[in-house]
mmCIF file of C-alpha atoms and ligand atoms in Angstrom:
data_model
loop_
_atom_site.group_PDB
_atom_site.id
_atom_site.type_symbol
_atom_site.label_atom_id
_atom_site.label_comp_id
_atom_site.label_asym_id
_atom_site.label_seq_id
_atom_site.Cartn_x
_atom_site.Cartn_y
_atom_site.Cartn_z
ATOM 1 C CA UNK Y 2 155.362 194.076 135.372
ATOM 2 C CA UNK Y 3 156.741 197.863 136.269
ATOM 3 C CA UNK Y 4 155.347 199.775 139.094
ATOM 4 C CA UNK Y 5 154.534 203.106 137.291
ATOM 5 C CA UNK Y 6 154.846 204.890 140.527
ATOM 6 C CA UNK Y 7 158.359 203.945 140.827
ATOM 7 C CA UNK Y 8 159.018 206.404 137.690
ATOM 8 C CA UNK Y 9 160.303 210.018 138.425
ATOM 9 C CA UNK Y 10 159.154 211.973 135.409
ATOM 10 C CA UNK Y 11 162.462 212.334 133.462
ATOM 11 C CA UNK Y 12 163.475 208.560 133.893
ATOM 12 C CA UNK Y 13 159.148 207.560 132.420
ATOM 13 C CA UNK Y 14 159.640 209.837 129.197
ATOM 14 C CA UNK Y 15 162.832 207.963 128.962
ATOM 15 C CA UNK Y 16 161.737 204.530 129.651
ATOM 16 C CA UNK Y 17 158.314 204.953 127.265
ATOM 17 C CA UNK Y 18 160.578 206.709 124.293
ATOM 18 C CA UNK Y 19 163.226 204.327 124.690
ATOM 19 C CA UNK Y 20 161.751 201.184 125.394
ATOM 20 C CA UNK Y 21 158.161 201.630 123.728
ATOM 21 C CA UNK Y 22 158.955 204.221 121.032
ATOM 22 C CA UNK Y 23 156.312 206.346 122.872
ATOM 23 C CA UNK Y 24 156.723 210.393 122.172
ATOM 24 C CA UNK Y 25 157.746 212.423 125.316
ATOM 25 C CA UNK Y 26 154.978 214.143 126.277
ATOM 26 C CA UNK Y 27 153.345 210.724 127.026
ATOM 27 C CA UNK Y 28 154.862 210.638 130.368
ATOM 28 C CA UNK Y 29 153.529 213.995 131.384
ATOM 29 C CA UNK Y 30 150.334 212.826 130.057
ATOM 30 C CA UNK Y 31 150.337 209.665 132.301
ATOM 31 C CA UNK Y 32 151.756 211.504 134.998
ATOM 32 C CA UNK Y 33 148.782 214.212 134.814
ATOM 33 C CA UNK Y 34 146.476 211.375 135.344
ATOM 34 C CA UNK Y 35 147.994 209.200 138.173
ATOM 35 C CA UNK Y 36 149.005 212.353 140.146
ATOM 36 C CA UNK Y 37 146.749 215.258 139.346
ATOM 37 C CA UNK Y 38 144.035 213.241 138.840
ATOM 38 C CA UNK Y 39 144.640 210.169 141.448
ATOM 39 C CA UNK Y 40 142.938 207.888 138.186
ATOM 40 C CA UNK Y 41 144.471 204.155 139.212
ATOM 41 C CA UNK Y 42 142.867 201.935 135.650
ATOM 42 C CA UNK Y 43 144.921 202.880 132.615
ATOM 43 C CA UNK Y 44 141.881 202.147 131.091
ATOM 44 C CA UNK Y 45 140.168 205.312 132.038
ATOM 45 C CA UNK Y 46 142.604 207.881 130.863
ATOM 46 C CA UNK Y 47 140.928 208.751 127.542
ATOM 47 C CA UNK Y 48 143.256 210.861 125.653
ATOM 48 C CA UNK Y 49 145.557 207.707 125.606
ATOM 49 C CA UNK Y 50 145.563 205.743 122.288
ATOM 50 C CA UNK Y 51 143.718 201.679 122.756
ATOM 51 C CA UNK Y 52 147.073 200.799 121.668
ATOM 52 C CA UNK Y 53 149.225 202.092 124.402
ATOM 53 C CA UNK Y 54 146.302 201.462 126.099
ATOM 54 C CA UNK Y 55 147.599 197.941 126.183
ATOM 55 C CA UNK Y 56 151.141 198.137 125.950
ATOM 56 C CA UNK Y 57 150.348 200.068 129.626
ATOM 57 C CA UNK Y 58 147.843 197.019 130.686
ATOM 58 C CA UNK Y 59 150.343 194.456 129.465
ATOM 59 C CA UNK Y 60 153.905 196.071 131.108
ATOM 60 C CA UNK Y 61 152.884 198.529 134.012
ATOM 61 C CA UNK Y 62 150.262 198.163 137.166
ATOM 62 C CA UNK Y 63 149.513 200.694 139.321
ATOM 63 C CA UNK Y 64 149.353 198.808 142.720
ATOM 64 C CA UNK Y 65 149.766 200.193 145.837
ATOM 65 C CA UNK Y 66 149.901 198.619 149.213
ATOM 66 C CA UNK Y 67 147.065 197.799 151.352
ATOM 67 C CA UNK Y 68 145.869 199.156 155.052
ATOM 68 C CA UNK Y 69 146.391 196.663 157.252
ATOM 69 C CA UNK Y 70 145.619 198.149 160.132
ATOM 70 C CA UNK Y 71 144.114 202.023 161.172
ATOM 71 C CA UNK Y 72 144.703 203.946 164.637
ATOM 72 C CA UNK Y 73 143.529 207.018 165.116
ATOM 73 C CA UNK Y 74 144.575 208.994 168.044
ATOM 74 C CA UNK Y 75 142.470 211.698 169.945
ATOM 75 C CA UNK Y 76 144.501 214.297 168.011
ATOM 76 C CA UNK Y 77 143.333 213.093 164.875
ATOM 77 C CA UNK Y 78 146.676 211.579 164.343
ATOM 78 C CA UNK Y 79 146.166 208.364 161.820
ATOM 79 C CA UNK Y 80 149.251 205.421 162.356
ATOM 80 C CA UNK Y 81 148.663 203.088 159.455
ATOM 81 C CA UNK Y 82 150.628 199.519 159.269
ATOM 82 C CA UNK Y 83 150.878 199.102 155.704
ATOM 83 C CA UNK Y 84 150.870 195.402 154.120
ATOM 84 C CA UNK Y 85 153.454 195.291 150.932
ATOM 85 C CA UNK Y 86 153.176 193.473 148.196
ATOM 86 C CA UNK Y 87 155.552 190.450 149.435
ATOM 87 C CA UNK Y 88 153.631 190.100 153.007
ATOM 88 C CA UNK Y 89 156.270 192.836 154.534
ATOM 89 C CA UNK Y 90 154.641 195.747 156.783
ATOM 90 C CA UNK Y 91 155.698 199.494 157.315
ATOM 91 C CA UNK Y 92 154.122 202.222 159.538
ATOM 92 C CA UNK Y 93 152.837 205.634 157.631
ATOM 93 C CA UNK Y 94 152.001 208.158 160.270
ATOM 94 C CA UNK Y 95 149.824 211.598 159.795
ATOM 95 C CA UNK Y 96 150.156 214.438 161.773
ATOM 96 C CA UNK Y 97 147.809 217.749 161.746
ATOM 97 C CA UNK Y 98 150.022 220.503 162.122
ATOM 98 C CA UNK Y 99 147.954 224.174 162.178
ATOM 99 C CA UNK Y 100 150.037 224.673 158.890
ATOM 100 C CA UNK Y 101 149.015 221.568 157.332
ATOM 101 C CA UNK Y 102 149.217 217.535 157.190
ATOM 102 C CA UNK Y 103 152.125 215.979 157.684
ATOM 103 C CA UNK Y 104 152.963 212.775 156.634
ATOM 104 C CA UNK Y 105 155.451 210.614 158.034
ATOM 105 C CA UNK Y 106 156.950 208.149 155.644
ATOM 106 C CA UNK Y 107 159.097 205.020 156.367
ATOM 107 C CA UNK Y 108 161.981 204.231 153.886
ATOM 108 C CA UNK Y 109 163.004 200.767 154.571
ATOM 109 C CA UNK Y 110 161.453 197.753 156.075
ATOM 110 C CA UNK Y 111 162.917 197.799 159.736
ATOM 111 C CA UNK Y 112 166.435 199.894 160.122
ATOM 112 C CA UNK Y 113 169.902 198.956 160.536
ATOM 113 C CA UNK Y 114 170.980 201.433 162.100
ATOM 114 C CA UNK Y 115 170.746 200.202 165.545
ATOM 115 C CA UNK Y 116 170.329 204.121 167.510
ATOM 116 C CA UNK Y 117 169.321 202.696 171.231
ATOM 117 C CA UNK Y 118 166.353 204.772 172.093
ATOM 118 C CA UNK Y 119 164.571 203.545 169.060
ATOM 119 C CA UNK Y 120 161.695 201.133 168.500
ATOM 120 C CA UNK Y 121 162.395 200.756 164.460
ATOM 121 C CA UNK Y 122 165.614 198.832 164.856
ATOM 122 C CA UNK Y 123 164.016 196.571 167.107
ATOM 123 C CA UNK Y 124 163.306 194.786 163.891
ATOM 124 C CA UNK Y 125 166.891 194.576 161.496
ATOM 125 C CA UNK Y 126 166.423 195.408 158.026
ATOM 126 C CA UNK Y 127 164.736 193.277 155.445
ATOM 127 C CA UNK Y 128 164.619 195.434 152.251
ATOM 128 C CA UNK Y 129 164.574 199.016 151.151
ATOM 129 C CA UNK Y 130 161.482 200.340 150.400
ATOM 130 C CA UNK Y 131 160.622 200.881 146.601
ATOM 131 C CA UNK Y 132 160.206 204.323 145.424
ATOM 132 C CA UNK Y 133 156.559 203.194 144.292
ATOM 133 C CA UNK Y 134 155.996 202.016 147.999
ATOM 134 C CA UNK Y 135 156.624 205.519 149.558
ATOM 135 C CA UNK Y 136 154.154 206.841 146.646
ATOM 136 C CA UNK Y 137 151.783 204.674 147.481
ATOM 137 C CA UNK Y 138 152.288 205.884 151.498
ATOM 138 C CA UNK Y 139 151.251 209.451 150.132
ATOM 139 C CA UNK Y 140 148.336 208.032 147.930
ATOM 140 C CA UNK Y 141 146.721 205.636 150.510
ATOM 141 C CA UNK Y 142 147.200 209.050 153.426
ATOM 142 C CA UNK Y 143 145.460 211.396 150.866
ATOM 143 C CA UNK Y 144 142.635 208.712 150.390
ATOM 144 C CA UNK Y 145 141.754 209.153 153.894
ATOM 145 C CA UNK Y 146 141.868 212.984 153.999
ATOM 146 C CA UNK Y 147 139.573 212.846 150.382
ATOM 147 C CA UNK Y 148 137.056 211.402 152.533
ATOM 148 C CA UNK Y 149 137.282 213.782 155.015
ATOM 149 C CA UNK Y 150 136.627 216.605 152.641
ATOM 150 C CA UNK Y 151 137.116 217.078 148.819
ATOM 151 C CA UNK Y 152 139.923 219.281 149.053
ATOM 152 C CA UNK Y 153 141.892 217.669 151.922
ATOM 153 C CA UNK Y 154 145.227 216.275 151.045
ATOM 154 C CA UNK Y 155 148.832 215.596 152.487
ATOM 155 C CA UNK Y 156 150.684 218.876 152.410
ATOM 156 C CA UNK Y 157 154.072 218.442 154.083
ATOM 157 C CA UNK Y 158 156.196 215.373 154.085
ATOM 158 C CA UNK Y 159 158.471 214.162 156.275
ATOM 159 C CA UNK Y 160 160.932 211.309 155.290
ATOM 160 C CA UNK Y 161 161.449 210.473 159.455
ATOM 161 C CA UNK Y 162 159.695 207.123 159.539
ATOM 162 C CA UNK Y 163 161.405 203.616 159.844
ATOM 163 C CA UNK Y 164 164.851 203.269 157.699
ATOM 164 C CA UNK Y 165 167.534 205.382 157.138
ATOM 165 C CA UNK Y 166 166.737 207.454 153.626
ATOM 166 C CA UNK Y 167 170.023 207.432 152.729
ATOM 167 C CA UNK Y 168 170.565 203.751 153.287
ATOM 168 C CA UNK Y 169 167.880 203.677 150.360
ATOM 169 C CA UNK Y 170 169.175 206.770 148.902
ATOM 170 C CA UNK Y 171 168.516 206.796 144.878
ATOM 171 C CA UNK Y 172 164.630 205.055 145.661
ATOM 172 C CA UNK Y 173 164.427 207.981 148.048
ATOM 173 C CA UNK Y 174 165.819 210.461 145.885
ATOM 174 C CA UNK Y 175 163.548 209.853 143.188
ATOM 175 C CA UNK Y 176 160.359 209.894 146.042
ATOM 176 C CA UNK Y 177 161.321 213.551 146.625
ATOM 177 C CA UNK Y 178 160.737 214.326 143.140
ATOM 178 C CA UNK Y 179 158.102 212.978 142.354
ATOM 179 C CA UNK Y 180 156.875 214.651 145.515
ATOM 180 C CA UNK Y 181 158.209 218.015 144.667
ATOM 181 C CA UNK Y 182 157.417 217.685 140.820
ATOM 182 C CA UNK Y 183 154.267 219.894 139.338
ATOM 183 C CA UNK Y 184 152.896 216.987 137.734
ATOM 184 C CA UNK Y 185 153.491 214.447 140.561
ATOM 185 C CA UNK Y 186 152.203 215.674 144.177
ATOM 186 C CA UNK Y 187 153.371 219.478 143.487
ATOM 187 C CA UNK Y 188 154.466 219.765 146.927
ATOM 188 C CA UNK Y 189 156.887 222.617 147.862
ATOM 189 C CA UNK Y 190 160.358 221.480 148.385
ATOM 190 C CA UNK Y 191 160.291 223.544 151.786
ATOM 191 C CA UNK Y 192 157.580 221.190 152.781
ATOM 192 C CA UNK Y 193 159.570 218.105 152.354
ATOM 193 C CA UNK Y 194 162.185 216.994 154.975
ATOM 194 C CA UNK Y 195 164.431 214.148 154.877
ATOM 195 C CA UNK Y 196 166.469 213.223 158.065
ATOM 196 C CA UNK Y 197 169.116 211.357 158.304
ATOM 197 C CA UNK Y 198 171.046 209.734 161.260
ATOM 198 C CA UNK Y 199 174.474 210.884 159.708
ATOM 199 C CA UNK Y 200 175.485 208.830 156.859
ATOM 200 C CA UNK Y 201 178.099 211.874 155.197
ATOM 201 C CA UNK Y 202 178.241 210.685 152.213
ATOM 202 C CA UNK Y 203 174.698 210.707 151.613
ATOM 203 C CA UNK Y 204 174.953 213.843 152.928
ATOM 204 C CA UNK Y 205 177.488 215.262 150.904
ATOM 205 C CA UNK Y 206 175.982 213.451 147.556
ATOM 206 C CA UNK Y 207 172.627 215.287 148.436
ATOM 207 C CA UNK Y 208 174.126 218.674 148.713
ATOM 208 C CA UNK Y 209 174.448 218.490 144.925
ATOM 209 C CA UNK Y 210 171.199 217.670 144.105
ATOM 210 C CA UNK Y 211 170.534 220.743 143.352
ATOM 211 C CA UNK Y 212 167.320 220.258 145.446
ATOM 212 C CA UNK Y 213 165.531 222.665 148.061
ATOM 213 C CA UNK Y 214 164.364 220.029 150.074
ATOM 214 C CA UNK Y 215 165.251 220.404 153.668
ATOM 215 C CA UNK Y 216 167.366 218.352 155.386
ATOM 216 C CA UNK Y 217 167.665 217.379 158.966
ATOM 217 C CA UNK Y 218 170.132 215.672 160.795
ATOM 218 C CA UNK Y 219 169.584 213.529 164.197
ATOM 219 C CA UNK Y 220 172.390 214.679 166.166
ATOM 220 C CA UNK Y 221 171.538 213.836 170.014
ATOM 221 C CA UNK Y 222 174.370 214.314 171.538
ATOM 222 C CA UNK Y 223 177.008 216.740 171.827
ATOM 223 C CA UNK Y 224 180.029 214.858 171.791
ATOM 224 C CA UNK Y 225 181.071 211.214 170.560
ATOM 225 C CA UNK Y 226 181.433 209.753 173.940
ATOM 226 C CA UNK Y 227 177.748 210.357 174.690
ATOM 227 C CA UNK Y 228 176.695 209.974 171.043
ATOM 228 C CA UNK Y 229 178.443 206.397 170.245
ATOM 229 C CA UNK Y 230 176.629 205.202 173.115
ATOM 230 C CA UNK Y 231 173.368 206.206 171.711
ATOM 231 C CA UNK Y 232 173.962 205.610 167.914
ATOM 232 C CA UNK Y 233 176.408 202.716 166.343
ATOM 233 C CA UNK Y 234 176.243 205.160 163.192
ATOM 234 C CA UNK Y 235 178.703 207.424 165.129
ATOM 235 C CA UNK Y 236 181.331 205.028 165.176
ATOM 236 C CA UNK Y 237 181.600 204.801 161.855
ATOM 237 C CA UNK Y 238 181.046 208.847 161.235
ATOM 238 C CA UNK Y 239 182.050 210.920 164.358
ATOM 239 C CA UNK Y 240 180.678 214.264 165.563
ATOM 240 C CA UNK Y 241 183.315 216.367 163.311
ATOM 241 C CA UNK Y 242 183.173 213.804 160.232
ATOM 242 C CA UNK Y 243 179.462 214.412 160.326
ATOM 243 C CA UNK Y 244 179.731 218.583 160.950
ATOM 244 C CA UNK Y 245 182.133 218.555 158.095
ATOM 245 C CA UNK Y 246 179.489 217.316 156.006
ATOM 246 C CA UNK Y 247 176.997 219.630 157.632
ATOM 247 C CA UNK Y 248 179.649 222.559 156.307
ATOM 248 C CA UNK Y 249 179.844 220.994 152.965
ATOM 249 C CA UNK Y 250 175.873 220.862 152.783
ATOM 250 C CA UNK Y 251 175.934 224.253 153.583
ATOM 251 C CA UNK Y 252 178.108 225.758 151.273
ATOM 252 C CA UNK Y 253 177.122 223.299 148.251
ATOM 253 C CA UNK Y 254 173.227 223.436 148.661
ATOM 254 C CA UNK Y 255 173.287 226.992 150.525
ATOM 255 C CA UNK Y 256 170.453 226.045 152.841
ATOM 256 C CA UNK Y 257 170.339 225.261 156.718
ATOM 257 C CA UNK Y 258 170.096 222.136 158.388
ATOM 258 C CA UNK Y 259 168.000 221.341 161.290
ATOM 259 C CA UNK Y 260 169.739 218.946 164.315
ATOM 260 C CA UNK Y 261 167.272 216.405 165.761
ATOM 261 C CA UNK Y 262 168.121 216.264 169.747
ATOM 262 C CA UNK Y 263 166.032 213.570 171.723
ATOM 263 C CA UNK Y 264 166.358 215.201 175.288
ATOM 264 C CA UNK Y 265 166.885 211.995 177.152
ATOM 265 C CA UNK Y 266 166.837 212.463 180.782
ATOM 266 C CA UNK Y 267 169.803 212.013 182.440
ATOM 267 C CA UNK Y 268 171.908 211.437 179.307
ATOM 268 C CA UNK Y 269 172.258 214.133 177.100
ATOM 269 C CA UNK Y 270 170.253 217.355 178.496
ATOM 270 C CA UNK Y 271 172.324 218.755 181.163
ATOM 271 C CA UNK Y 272 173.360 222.483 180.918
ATOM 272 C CA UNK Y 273 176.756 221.747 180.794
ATOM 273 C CA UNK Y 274 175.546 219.459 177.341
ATOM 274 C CA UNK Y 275 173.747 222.427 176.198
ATOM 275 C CA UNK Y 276 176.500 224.890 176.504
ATOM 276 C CA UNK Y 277 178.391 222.423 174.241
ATOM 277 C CA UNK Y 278 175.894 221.439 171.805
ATOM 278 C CA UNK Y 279 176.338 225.612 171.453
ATOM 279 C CA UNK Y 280 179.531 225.496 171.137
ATOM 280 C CA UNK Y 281 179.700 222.568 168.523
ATOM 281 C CA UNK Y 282 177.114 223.965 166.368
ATOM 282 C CA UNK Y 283 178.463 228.016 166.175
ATOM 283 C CA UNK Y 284 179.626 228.719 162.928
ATOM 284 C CA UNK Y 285 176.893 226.682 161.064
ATOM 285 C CA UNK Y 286 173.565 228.145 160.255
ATOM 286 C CA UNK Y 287 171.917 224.989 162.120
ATOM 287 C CA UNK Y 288 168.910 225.240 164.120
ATOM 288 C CA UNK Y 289 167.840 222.606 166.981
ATOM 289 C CA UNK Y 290 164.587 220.923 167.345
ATOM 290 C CA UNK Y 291 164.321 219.458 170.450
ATOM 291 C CA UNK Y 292 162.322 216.349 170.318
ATOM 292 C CA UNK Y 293 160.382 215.095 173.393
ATOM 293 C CA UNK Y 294 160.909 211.513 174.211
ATOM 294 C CA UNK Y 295 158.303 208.918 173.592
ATOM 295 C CA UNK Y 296 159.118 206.558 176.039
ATOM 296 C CA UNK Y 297 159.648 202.441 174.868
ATOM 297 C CA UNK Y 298 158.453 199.584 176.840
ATOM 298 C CA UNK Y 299 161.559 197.661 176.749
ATOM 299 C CA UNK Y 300 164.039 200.384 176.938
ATOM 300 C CA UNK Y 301 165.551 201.935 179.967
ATOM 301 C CA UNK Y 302 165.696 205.481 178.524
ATOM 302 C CA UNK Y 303 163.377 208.242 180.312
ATOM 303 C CA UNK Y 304 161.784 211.562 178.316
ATOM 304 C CA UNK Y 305 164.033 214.622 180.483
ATOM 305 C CA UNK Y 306 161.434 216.517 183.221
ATOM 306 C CA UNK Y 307 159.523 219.419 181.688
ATOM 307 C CA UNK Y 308 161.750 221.948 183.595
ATOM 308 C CA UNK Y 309 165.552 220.180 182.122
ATOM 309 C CA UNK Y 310 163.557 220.612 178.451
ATOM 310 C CA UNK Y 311 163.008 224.661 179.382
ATOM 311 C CA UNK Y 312 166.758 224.928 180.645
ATOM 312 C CA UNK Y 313 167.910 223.368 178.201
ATOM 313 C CA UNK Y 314 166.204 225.205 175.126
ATOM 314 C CA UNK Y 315 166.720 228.376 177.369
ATOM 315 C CA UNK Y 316 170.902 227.961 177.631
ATOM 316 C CA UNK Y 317 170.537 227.177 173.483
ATOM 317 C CA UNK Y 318 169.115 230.016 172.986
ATOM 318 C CA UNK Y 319 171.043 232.165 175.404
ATOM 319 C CA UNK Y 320 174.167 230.635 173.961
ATOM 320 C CA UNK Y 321 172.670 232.453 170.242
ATOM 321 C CA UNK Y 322 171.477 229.074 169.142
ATOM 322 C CA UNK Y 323 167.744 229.088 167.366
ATOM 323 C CA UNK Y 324 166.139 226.244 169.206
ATOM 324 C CA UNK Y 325 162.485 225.053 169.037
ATOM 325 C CA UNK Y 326 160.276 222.098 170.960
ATOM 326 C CA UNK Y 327 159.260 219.855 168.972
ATOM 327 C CA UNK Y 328 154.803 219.095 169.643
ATOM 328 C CA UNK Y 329 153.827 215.965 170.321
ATOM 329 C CA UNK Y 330 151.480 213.627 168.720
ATOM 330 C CA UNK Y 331 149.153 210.369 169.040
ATOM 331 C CA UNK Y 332 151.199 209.362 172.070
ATOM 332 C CA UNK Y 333 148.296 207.423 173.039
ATOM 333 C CA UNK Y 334 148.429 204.967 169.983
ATOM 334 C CA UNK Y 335 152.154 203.760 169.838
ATOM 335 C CA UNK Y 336 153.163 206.765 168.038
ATOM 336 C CA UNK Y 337 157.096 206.492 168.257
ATOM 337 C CA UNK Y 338 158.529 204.916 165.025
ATOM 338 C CA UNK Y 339 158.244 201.008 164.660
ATOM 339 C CA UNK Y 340 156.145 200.769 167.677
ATOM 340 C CA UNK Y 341 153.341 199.648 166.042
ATOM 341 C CA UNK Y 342 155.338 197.336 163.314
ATOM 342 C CA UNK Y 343 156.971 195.815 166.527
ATOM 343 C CA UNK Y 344 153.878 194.872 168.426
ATOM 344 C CA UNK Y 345 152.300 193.500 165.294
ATOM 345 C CA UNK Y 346 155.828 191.344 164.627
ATOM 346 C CA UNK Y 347 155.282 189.757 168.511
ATOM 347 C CA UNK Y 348 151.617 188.596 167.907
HETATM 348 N N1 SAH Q 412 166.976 207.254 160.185
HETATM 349 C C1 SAH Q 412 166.564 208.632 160.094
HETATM 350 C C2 SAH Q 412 165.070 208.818 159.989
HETATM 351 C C3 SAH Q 412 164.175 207.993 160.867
HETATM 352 S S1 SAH Q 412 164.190 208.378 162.606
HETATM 353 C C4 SAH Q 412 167.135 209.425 161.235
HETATM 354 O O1 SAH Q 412 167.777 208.838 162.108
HETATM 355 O O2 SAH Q 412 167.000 210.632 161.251
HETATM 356 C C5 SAH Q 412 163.384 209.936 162.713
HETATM 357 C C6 SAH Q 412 163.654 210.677 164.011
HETATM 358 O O3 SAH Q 412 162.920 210.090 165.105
HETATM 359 C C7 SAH Q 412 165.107 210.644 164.409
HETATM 360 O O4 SAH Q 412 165.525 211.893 164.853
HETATM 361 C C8 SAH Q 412 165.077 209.638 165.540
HETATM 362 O O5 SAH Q 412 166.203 209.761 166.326
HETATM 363 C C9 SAH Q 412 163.774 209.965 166.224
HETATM 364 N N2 SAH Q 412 163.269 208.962 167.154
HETATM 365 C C10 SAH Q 412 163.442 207.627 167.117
HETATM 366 N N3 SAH Q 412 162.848 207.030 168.169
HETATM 367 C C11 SAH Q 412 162.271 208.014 168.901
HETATM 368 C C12 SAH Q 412 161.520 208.034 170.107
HETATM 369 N N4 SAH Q 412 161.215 206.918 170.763
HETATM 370 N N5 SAH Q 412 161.093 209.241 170.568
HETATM 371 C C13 SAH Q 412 161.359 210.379 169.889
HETATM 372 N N6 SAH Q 412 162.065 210.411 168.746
HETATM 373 C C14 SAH Q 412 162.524 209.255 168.252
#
């Protein structure tokens, strides 16, 4: 049995023409009703011949995976721990922005990647994600906001969950367009983010997507002595590797990237590491979101004082550098990535 949601539209109308001798619009067709219409029994879609009717019911389901458990936080923030088909779980987080919902999806089950402020790679990785699992994220998130009122829905995605999307990159890819696509969630590429702790070769392969989707990078340090102590990743790609790629992005794609900084106090949000995150970053288009700490039980590392955050954005900016603070949310119900997933893992 196929997944149908693991189908990006281009590789369905070539799968049903060359494997079932299907016409193309038949994808668009099934695509209409899955997406646009959120209609999950193949049975149901009535302009669909009893034939293929059952070609569908014989080679395709339409499952999704199921809540396994639901926190909501006094922000209205949901965290859900997804249960997978083979047992495995991932976190899906949404956020309520004033400009919309944001949905936080997880690529991978656990994370390689080993950064050391982070909860997900408490937990190595197991498998990537399908592409028809991070669907079903969106799906299950916009069932929730139905119920909240008939024209709620996810509106902005953010690909910053557990994994490393371009560890998983073609399942990934083909999420985004589906996504982005008119007939699949017909959400603006400018609304979709995918972050990435540094892997340049994704980086540079995604530049010639030809996509608009926005990419952010999670920098968090300024140099590679602080940064190798805080992610493995930068071992393997250091600072200028990784800016070279930022360059290349910039040129190919002609968009902006975004730097991820984790202020982390003592570590990496002294003036002196401003003035050189500056310096490192003149030249590109780059912006900085500083990201607020959420602090991990069985970590050492501290969220930086209120005051060090101010300095710090206020030397960025002084130094010409657009900087913003990132807002916080759910931090009362495990909201930092694999928090949840990891508790779960230890019962
Ligand atoms: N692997 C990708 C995407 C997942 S992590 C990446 O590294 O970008 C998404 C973002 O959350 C990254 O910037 C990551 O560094 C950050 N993050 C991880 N743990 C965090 C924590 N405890 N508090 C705040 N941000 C965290």
């Amino acid at each position: 049995m196929k997944n149908i949601y693991n189908y990006r539209l281009d590789k369905l109308e070539k799968l049903l023409m060359e494997e079932y001798g299907q016409k193309k619009y038949r994808a668009t067709q099934l695509f209409k009703w899955i997406y646009e219409k959120r209609c999950s029994d193949f049975n149901q879609m009535s302009d669909i011949s009893l034939k293929f009717k059952e070609v569908l019911n014989n080679e395709f389901n339409l499952n999704k995976p199921e809540i396994f458990k639901k926190q909501v936080s006094k922000d209205g923030t949901i965290k859900l721990l997804l249960k997978l088909e083979d047992g495995e779980m991932v976190e899906t987080v949404l956020m309520r922005y004033n400009y919309g919902n944001v949905a936080c999806v997880s690529s991978e089950v656990g994370c390689n990647m080993g950064c050391a402020f982070c909860a997900s790679g408490f937990l190595k990785k197991k498998r990537d994600l399908t592409t028809a699992e991070m669907v079903g994220e969106i799906l299950i998130l916009d069932e929730l906001l139905k119920s909240e009122g008939e024209n709620k829905k996810v509106t902005h995605v953010v690909v910053m969950g557990t994994g490393e999307p371009f560890d998983n990159y073609d399942n990934v890819l083909d999420f985004v367009r589906i996504l982005n696509h008119p007939y699949g969630f017909a959400i603006g590429a400018r609304h979709i983010t995918v972050s990435t702790c540094g892997l340049t070769e994704g980086i540079r392969k995604y530049a010639n997507e030809g996509l608009q989707i926005n990419l952010a990078i999670s920098l968090h340090a300024p140099n590679d002595q602080i940064r190798n102590k805080l992610m493995p990743i930068s071992l393997k790609y250091n600072i200028e590797e990784l800016m070279d790629a930022v360059r290349y992005y910039e040129k190919q794609a002609g968009r902006r990237v975004t730097f991820e900084y984790i202020l982390l106090k003592g570590i990496n949000d002294r003036k002196e590491d401003a003035i050189e995150l500056a310096k490192l970053i003149k030249g590109t288009l780059a912006y900085v979101n500083l990201i607020p700490y959420n602090p991990i039980k069985e970590l050492i590392y501290q969220r930086s004082d209120e005051s060090s955050v101010h300095n710090f954005l206020d030397t960025l900016t002084k130094s010409g550098v657009t900087a913003t603070i990132r807002k916080e949310f759910g931090t009362d119900i495990d909201a930092a990535c694999g928090q949840l997933r990891a508790k779960n893992e230890k019962k």
